[in-house]
């Protein structure tokens, strides 16, 4: 049977029906799917992922966990000079004032909390104060909750008052005729909204009381500081100290380094840590867990960066003023290790409209 004719006189032919795929073709497709699934399963076992890891990766960086006054001695490097200077100031200069506020400011992961822990647990400091307390301000932006935590830290007893006035009264009674040292870890600009009211709640302490705080924001240090100059920790520890921290967590006494590319590992650890002791610690822990599996450990290093470095950078970025955030984001266009020239970078920012002349 002939098909229809077009306007040009050409006769169309009907297209024959498509043939069904053969059984052998379907078998090959199934084998390919099984092979890819097996490959993914092997990678999953090698990386040792747990349930929910994918969800955590897709979400925003996790909030920094709360801290305490206990110090990890393995992380203490390159901080003796800072510690001795501050301890001397606390013991010799602060007794001249009713309440001294000493801020320690610097970017995340450089060791502000560790330095505060060293000062808090110093023998002379312990003997020089009637009361000591440590409060981590992570996710705490309510004055009443903050004062409750202060009372509980100073007295080691729960504070169950429901009203702000009652909590303030309890704190004033607790501090009366007592010389105290209070550490506030991770103070943010949001805490400045009730800073004067918070300081007033500490007014009953004895002469020489000290409020030691850590912060990532220089403006917070300037606003709260009562000493001649706040202490800024702009630099991390040395690369050699990072390697020493890594070694302590990475290798057990029984471990042998034979067959390992120690020079390559040393170089990679220094590149990633960049003076940040906490990153060195977690790299060492991950290496110890994957000891002898160099390829797996190299893959896991990216998880350490995401778990430790990215949240610190994210929190520091969020604390920047809005007009500075585009300037920092613009720097991500340049390759890693690029040497910036200050004048040229400023002109590029101006050309993008980030800085108004």
Tab-separated table of C-alpha atoms in Angstrom:
chain	number	residue	atom	x	y	z
A	1	UNK	CA	0.000	0.000	0.000
A	2	UNK	CA	1.432	3.340	-0.983
A	3	UNK	CA	1.629	6.242	1.415
A	4	UNK	CA	0.267	9.786	1.023
A	5	UNK	CA	1.651	12.116	-1.628
A	6	UNK	CA	3.197	15.521	-0.789
A	7	UNK	CA	2.506	18.744	-2.691
A	8	UNK	CA	5.758	18.213	-4.622
A	9	UNK	CA	4.659	14.827	-5.831
A	10	UNK	CA	6.958	12.896	-3.520
A	11	UNK	CA	5.445	9.754	-2.087
A	12	UNK	CA	6.028	9.269	1.691
A	13	UNK	CA	6.784	5.850	3.066
A	14	UNK	CA	5.618	4.740	6.463
A	15	UNK	CA	8.410	4.326	9.023
A	16	UNK	CA	8.776	0.717	10.109
A	17	UNK	CA	8.067	0.074	13.798
A	18	UNK	CA	11.127	0.158	16.109
A	19	UNK	CA	12.409	-3.231	17.062
A	20	UNK	CA	12.297	-4.246	20.724
A	21	UNK	CA	15.631	-4.458	22.597
A	22	UNK	CA	16.996	-7.941	22.740
A	23	UNK	CA	17.422	-9.923	25.940
A	24	UNK	CA	21.208	-9.724	25.659
A	25	UNK	CA	21.070	-5.916	25.442
A	26	UNK	CA	18.925	-5.712	28.595
A	27	UNK	CA	21.345	-8.043	30.365
A	28	UNK	CA	24.281	-5.763	29.511
A	29	UNK	CA	22.392	-2.714	30.830
A	30	UNK	CA	21.611	-4.450	34.123
A	31	UNK	CA	25.238	-5.545	34.513
A	32	UNK	CA	26.368	-1.944	33.959
A	33	UNK	CA	23.992	-0.661	36.654
A	34	UNK	CA	25.147	-3.335	39.110
A	35	UNK	CA	28.787	-2.488	38.369
A	36	UNK	CA	28.252	1.234	39.033
A	37	UNK	CA	26.335	0.480	42.230
A	38	UNK	CA	29.156	-1.792	43.458
A	39	UNK	CA	31.701	0.935	42.729
A	40	UNK	CA	29.692	3.493	44.739
A	41	UNK	CA	29.285	1.020	47.602
A	42	UNK	CA	33.055	0.441	47.703
A	43	UNK	CA	33.712	4.200	47.824
A	44	UNK	CA	31.139	4.562	50.605
A	45	UNK	CA	32.891	1.895	52.684
A	46	UNK	CA	36.291	3.477	52.032
A	47	UNK	CA	35.120	6.932	53.123
A	48	UNK	CA	33.204	5.499	56.113
A	49	UNK	CA	30.285	7.871	55.730
A	50	UNK	CA	27.463	7.674	58.232
A	51	UNK	CA	23.748	8.308	57.966
A	52	UNK	CA	23.001	11.976	57.410
A	53	UNK	CA	26.477	12.976	56.218
A	54	UNK	CA	25.096	14.164	52.902
A	55	UNK	CA	22.479	16.328	54.618
A	56	UNK	CA	25.125	17.947	56.799
A	57	UNK	CA	27.284	18.701	53.781
A	58	UNK	CA	24.450	20.419	51.945
A	59	UNK	CA	23.446	22.535	54.927
A	60	UNK	CA	25.088	25.587	56.391
A	61	UNK	CA	28.230	25.142	58.471
A	62	UNK	CA	27.439	23.898	61.950
A	63	UNK	CA	27.558	26.264	64.897
A	64	UNK	CA	30.637	26.199	67.070
A	65	UNK	CA	30.154	23.821	70.028
A	66	UNK	CA	30.236	25.258	73.574
A	67	UNK	CA	33.603	25.469	75.323
A	68	UNK	CA	34.702	24.922	78.922
A	69	UNK	CA	37.593	25.965	81.159
A	70	UNK	CA	39.437	22.654	80.733
A	71	UNK	CA	42.556	23.134	78.623
A	72	UNK	CA	43.909	20.627	76.110
A	73	UNK	CA	47.616	20.626	76.964
A	74	UNK	CA	48.497	19.085	73.591
A	75	UNK	CA	47.366	22.294	71.870
A	76	UNK	CA	49.551	24.611	73.954
A	77	UNK	CA	52.335	25.971	71.751
A	78	UNK	CA	53.661	29.469	71.055
A	79	UNK	CA	51.413	31.021	73.721
A	80	UNK	CA	53.691	31.311	76.772
A	81	UNK	CA	54.661	34.941	76.117
A	82	UNK	CA	51.020	35.994	75.670
A	83	UNK	CA	49.983	34.075	78.771
A	84	UNK	CA	52.742	35.452	81.005
A	85	UNK	CA	52.023	39.019	79.854
A	86	UNK	CA	48.311	38.786	80.616
A	87	UNK	CA	48.760	36.955	83.923
A	88	UNK	CA	51.190	39.650	85.067
A	89	UNK	CA	48.730	42.375	84.073
A	90	UNK	CA	45.846	40.631	85.867
A	91	UNK	CA	47.814	40.179	89.092
A	92	UNK	CA	49.637	43.532	89.176
A	93	UNK	CA	47.578	46.120	87.279
A	94	UNK	CA	43.963	44.992	87.590
A	95	UNK	CA	43.852	45.317	91.426
A	96	UNK	CA	44.022	49.096	90.877
A	97	UNK	CA	40.536	49.074	89.284
A	98	UNK	CA	37.129	47.922	90.487
A	99	UNK	CA	36.451	45.839	87.361
A	100	UNK	CA	38.884	45.359	84.465
A	101	UNK	CA	37.681	44.107	81.081
A	102	UNK	CA	40.417	42.424	79.016
A	103	UNK	CA	39.528	41.325	75.461
A	104	UNK	CA	41.460	38.768	73.402
A	105	UNK	CA	40.585	39.317	69.745
A	106	UNK	CA	41.548	37.476	66.569
A	107	UNK	CA	40.222	35.338	63.746
A	108	UNK	CA	38.768	31.903	64.405
A	109	UNK	CA	40.979	28.890	65.210
A	110	UNK	CA	44.112	30.914	66.122
A	111	UNK	CA	43.957	29.892	69.798
A	112	UNK	CA	42.022	32.602	71.674
A	113	UNK	CA	40.061	30.105	73.762
A	114	UNK	CA	43.175	28.047	74.545
A	115	UNK	CA	44.978	31.172	75.756
A	116	UNK	CA	42.011	32.092	77.967
A	117	UNK	CA	41.983	28.540	79.380
A	118	UNK	CA	45.694	28.770	80.209
A	119	UNK	CA	45.148	32.028	82.090
A	120	UNK	CA	42.044	30.717	83.863
A	121	UNK	CA	43.912	27.640	85.162
A	122	UNK	CA	47.182	29.375	86.058
A	123	UNK	CA	48.118	28.582	89.672
A	124	UNK	CA	48.684	32.212	90.688
A	125	UNK	CA	45.407	33.267	89.083
A	126	UNK	CA	43.501	30.482	90.856
A	127	UNK	CA	44.932	31.602	94.208
A	128	UNK	CA	44.301	35.292	93.501
A	129	UNK	CA	40.485	35.175	93.159
A	130	UNK	CA	37.672	34.135	95.482
A	131	UNK	CA	35.393	33.119	92.609
A	132	UNK	CA	36.059	32.016	89.047
A	133	UNK	CA	33.573	31.313	86.274
A	134	UNK	CA	33.593	30.345	82.603
A	135	UNK	CA	30.657	31.004	80.253
A	136	UNK	CA	30.529	30.036	76.581
A	137	UNK	CA	28.294	32.481	74.716
A	138	UNK	CA	27.546	30.215	71.751
A	139	UNK	CA	23.935	30.845	70.676
A	140	UNK	CA	23.304	32.876	73.862
A	141	UNK	CA	21.833	36.299	73.025
A	142	UNK	CA	19.447	36.708	75.968
A	143	UNK	CA	20.581	38.731	78.999
A	144	UNK	CA	18.603	36.684	81.524
A	145	UNK	CA	19.972	33.387	80.183
A	146	UNK	CA	23.501	34.789	80.195
A	147	UNK	CA	23.221	35.944	83.813
A	148	UNK	CA	21.798	32.560	84.806
A	149	UNK	CA	24.824	30.864	83.260
A	150	UNK	CA	27.155	33.239	85.098
A	151	UNK	CA	25.520	32.453	88.455
A	152	UNK	CA	25.663	28.708	87.786
A	153	UNK	CA	29.312	28.880	86.730
A	154	UNK	CA	30.392	30.907	89.777
A	155	UNK	CA	28.410	28.891	92.335
A	156	UNK	CA	28.216	25.429	90.689
A	157	UNK	CA	24.509	25.467	91.570
A	158	UNK	CA	21.493	25.764	89.244
A	159	UNK	CA	19.823	29.169	88.926
A	160	UNK	CA	16.062	28.677	88.565
A	161	UNK	CA	14.839	32.263	88.843
A	162	UNK	CA	12.429	33.080	86.030
A	163	UNK	CA	12.595	36.880	86.111
A	164	UNK	CA	15.535	39.016	85.021
A	165	UNK	CA	15.381	41.151	88.179
A	166	UNK	CA	15.569	38.077	90.406
A	167	UNK	CA	18.547	36.694	88.473
A	168	UNK	CA	20.380	40.024	88.720
A	169	UNK	CA	19.729	40.111	92.462
A	170	UNK	CA	21.102	36.588	92.872
A	171	UNK	CA	24.254	37.522	90.951
A	172	UNK	CA	24.805	40.717	92.958
A	173	UNK	CA	24.507	38.761	96.219
A	174	UNK	CA	26.889	36.104	94.904
A	175	UNK	CA	29.578	38.649	94.012
A	176	UNK	CA	29.301	40.862	97.090
A	177	UNK	CA	32.726	41.257	98.768
A	178	UNK	CA	34.203	38.637	96.421
A	179	UNK	CA	37.032	39.205	93.967
A	180	UNK	CA	36.095	37.277	90.834
A	181	UNK	CA	37.470	36.249	87.452
A	182	UNK	CA	34.843	35.684	84.776
A	183	UNK	CA	35.642	34.470	81.252
A	184	UNK	CA	33.170	35.085	78.415
A	185	UNK	CA	34.139	33.017	75.398
A	186	UNK	CA	33.123	34.092	71.866
A	187	UNK	CA	31.523	37.506	72.416
A	188	UNK	CA	29.651	38.798	69.333
A	189	UNK	CA	28.420	42.282	68.350
A	190	UNK	CA	24.881	41.229	69.348
A	191	UNK	CA	26.024	41.022	72.970
A	192	UNK	CA	26.881	44.736	72.940
A	193	UNK	CA	23.166	45.613	72.901
A	194	UNK	CA	22.901	44.747	76.610
A	195	UNK	CA	26.575	45.162	77.555
A	196	UNK	CA	26.108	48.104	79.946
A	197	UNK	CA	23.286	46.312	81.748
A	198	UNK	CA	25.410	43.182	81.976
A	199	UNK	CA	28.366	45.076	83.470
A	200	UNK	CA	26.043	46.714	86.000
A	201	UNK	CA	25.083	43.228	87.206
A	202	UNK	CA	28.747	42.636	88.123
A	203	UNK	CA	29.174	45.866	90.087
A	204	UNK	CA	29.092	44.306	93.568
A	205	UNK	CA	32.397	42.468	93.135
A	206	UNK	CA	35.479	43.447	95.126
A	207	UNK	CA	38.345	45.608	93.898
A	208	UNK	CA	40.527	43.860	91.309
A	209	UNK	CA	37.809	41.737	89.689
A	210	UNK	CA	38.472	40.795	86.058
A	211	UNK	CA	36.250	40.102	83.063
A	212	UNK	CA	38.267	38.282	80.384
A	213	UNK	CA	36.593	37.826	77.007
A	214	UNK	CA	37.432	36.379	73.596
A	215	UNK	CA	36.012	37.693	70.336
A	216	UNK	CA	36.506	37.502	66.584
A	217	UNK	CA	35.448	41.128	66.103
A	218	UNK	CA	37.840	44.016	66.640
A	219	UNK	CA	34.965	46.441	67.251
A	220	UNK	CA	33.805	44.332	70.206
A	221	UNK	CA	37.305	44.497	71.692
A	222	UNK	CA	37.400	48.284	71.306
A	223	UNK	CA	33.942	48.794	72.832
A	224	UNK	CA	34.493	46.576	75.866
A	225	UNK	CA	38.171	47.160	76.600
A	226	UNK	CA	39.220	48.954	79.811
A	227	UNK	CA	42.977	48.204	79.692
A	228	UNK	CA	45.518	50.326	77.749
A	229	UNK	CA	45.165	48.151	74.624
A	230	UNK	CA	43.335	44.917	73.783
A	231	UNK	CA	45.354	41.858	72.879
A	232	UNK	CA	45.013	40.937	69.219
A	233	UNK	CA	46.081	37.483	68.051
A	234	UNK	CA	46.252	38.097	64.332
A	235	UNK	CA	48.739	35.289	63.715
A	236	UNK	CA	48.456	31.596	64.430
A	237	UNK	CA	51.195	29.355	65.755
A	238	UNK	CA	54.258	28.407	63.712
A	239	UNK	CA	54.194	25.640	61.098
A	240	UNK	CA	56.578	23.585	63.209
A	241	UNK	CA	54.222	23.773	66.193
A	242	UNK	CA	51.327	22.704	63.958
A	243	UNK	CA	53.358	19.662	62.939
A	244	UNK	CA	54.137	18.811	66.582
A	245	UNK	CA	50.415	18.923	67.424
A	246	UNK	CA	49.635	16.749	64.400
A	247	UNK	CA	52.268	14.190	65.460
A	248	UNK	CA	50.896	13.911	68.994
A	249	UNK	CA	47.418	13.038	67.736
A	250	UNK	CA	48.416	11.085	64.609
A	251	UNK	CA	50.923	8.542	65.901
A	252	UNK	CA	50.692	6.106	68.785
A	253	UNK	CA	53.782	4.738	70.511
A	254	UNK	CA	53.445	1.465	68.593
A	255	UNK	CA	53.143	3.142	65.198
A	256	UNK	CA	55.974	3.007	62.696
A	257	UNK	CA	56.517	5.590	59.982
A	258	UNK	CA	58.289	3.187	57.637
A	259	UNK	CA	56.835	3.263	54.153
A	260	UNK	CA	55.088	6.607	54.690
A	261	UNK	CA	55.910	9.709	52.680
A	262	UNK	CA	56.579	11.809	55.769
A	263	UNK	CA	57.938	14.762	53.788
A	264	UNK	CA	54.788	14.869	51.675
A	265	UNK	CA	52.522	14.514	54.720
A	266	UNK	CA	54.491	17.207	56.573
A	267	UNK	CA	54.140	19.643	53.680
A	268	UNK	CA	50.427	18.935	53.224
A	269	UNK	CA	49.690	19.379	56.940
A	270	UNK	CA	51.459	22.743	57.019
A	271	UNK	CA	49.560	23.914	53.924
A	272	UNK	CA	46.174	23.072	55.411
A	273	UNK	CA	46.797	24.160	59.018
A	274	UNK	CA	48.268	27.580	58.198
A	275	UNK	CA	48.977	28.256	61.877
A	276	UNK	CA	45.632	26.977	63.241
A	277	UNK	CA	46.202	24.462	66.082
A	278	UNK	CA	42.669	23.034	66.092
A	279	UNK	CA	42.969	22.072	62.432
A	280	UNK	CA	46.272	20.310	63.191
A	281	UNK	CA	44.554	18.418	66.006
A	282	UNK	CA	41.694	17.141	63.848
A	283	UNK	CA	44.032	16.251	60.988
A	284	UNK	CA	46.066	14.179	63.448
A	285	UNK	CA	42.951	12.429	64.761
A	286	UNK	CA	41.814	11.603	61.221
A	287	UNK	CA	45.275	10.298	60.282
A	288	UNK	CA	45.337	8.053	63.359
A	289	UNK	CA	41.917	6.679	62.437
A	290	UNK	CA	42.968	5.966	58.842
A	291	UNK	CA	46.552	4.983	59.660
A	292	UNK	CA	48.092	3.001	56.811
A	293	UNK	CA	45.421	4.105	54.330
A	294	UNK	CA	47.114	7.120	52.779
A	295	UNK	CA	44.606	7.489	49.932
A	296	UNK	CA	41.619	7.338	52.274
A	297	UNK	CA	43.213	9.838	54.640
A	298	UNK	CA	43.879	12.305	51.823
A	299	UNK	CA	40.183	12.128	50.947
A	300	UNK	CA	39.210	12.601	54.583
A	301	UNK	CA	41.353	15.747	54.835
A	302	UNK	CA	38.713	17.581	52.831
A	303	UNK	CA	36.157	16.616	55.493
A	304	UNK	CA	38.414	18.115	58.185
A	305	UNK	CA	38.636	21.353	56.225
A	306	UNK	CA	34.851	21.426	55.853
A	307	UNK	CA	34.236	20.568	59.510
A	308	UNK	CA	36.784	22.930	61.097
A	309	UNK	CA	37.978	25.632	58.709
A	310	UNK	CA	34.791	26.403	56.777
A	311	UNK	CA	32.604	27.067	59.880
A	312	UNK	CA	35.283	29.372	61.322
A	313	UNK	CA	35.558	31.297	58.068
A	314	UNK	CA	31.773	31.385	57.725
A	315	UNK	CA	31.272	32.806	61.218
A	316	UNK	CA	34.022	35.394	60.671
A	317	UNK	CA	32.456	36.343	57.333
A	318	UNK	CA	29.010	36.737	58.904
A	319	UNK	CA	30.464	39.122	61.495
A	320	UNK	CA	31.887	41.450	58.838
A	321	UNK	CA	30.009	44.693	58.085
A	322	UNK	CA	27.790	44.372	55.012
A	323	UNK	CA	29.904	46.777	52.973
A	324	UNK	CA	33.026	44.610	53.461
A	325	UNK	CA	31.504	41.250	52.516
A	326	UNK	CA	31.595	41.854	48.715
A	327	UNK	CA	35.260	42.862	49.007
A	328	UNK	CA	36.168	39.549	50.630
A	329	UNK	CA	34.060	37.517	48.204
A	330	UNK	CA	35.777	39.254	45.287
A	331	UNK	CA	39.132	37.866	46.487
A	332	UNK	CA	37.856	34.325	45.837
A	333	UNK	CA	38.195	35.012	42.097
A	334	UNK	CA	41.978	34.841	42.426
A	335	UNK	CA	43.849	31.507	42.507
A	336	UNK	CA	45.091	29.996	45.763
A	337	UNK	CA	48.423	31.456	46.864
A	338	UNK	CA	47.994	34.603	44.767
A	339	UNK	CA	50.079	37.509	46.077
A	340	UNK	CA	47.816	40.548	46.330
A	341	UNK	CA	49.102	44.065	45.791
A	342	UNK	CA	47.171	46.316	48.128
A	343	UNK	CA	46.854	49.315	45.821
A	344	UNK	CA	45.765	47.261	42.818
A	345	UNK	CA	43.212	45.308	44.846
A	346	UNK	CA	41.691	48.518	46.214
A	347	UNK	CA	41.411	49.930	42.683
A	348	UNK	CA	39.686	46.733	41.534
A	349	UNK	CA	37.220	47.053	44.408
A	350	UNK	CA	36.558	50.657	43.403
A	351	UNK	CA	36.021	49.626	39.776
A	352	UNK	CA	33.384	47.130	40.929
A	353	UNK	CA	31.629	49.815	42.967
A	354	UNK	CA	32.416	48.195	46.326
A	355	UNK	CA	34.204	51.338	47.547
A	356	UNK	CA	32.855	54.807	46.932
A	357	UNK	CA	35.513	57.394	46.145
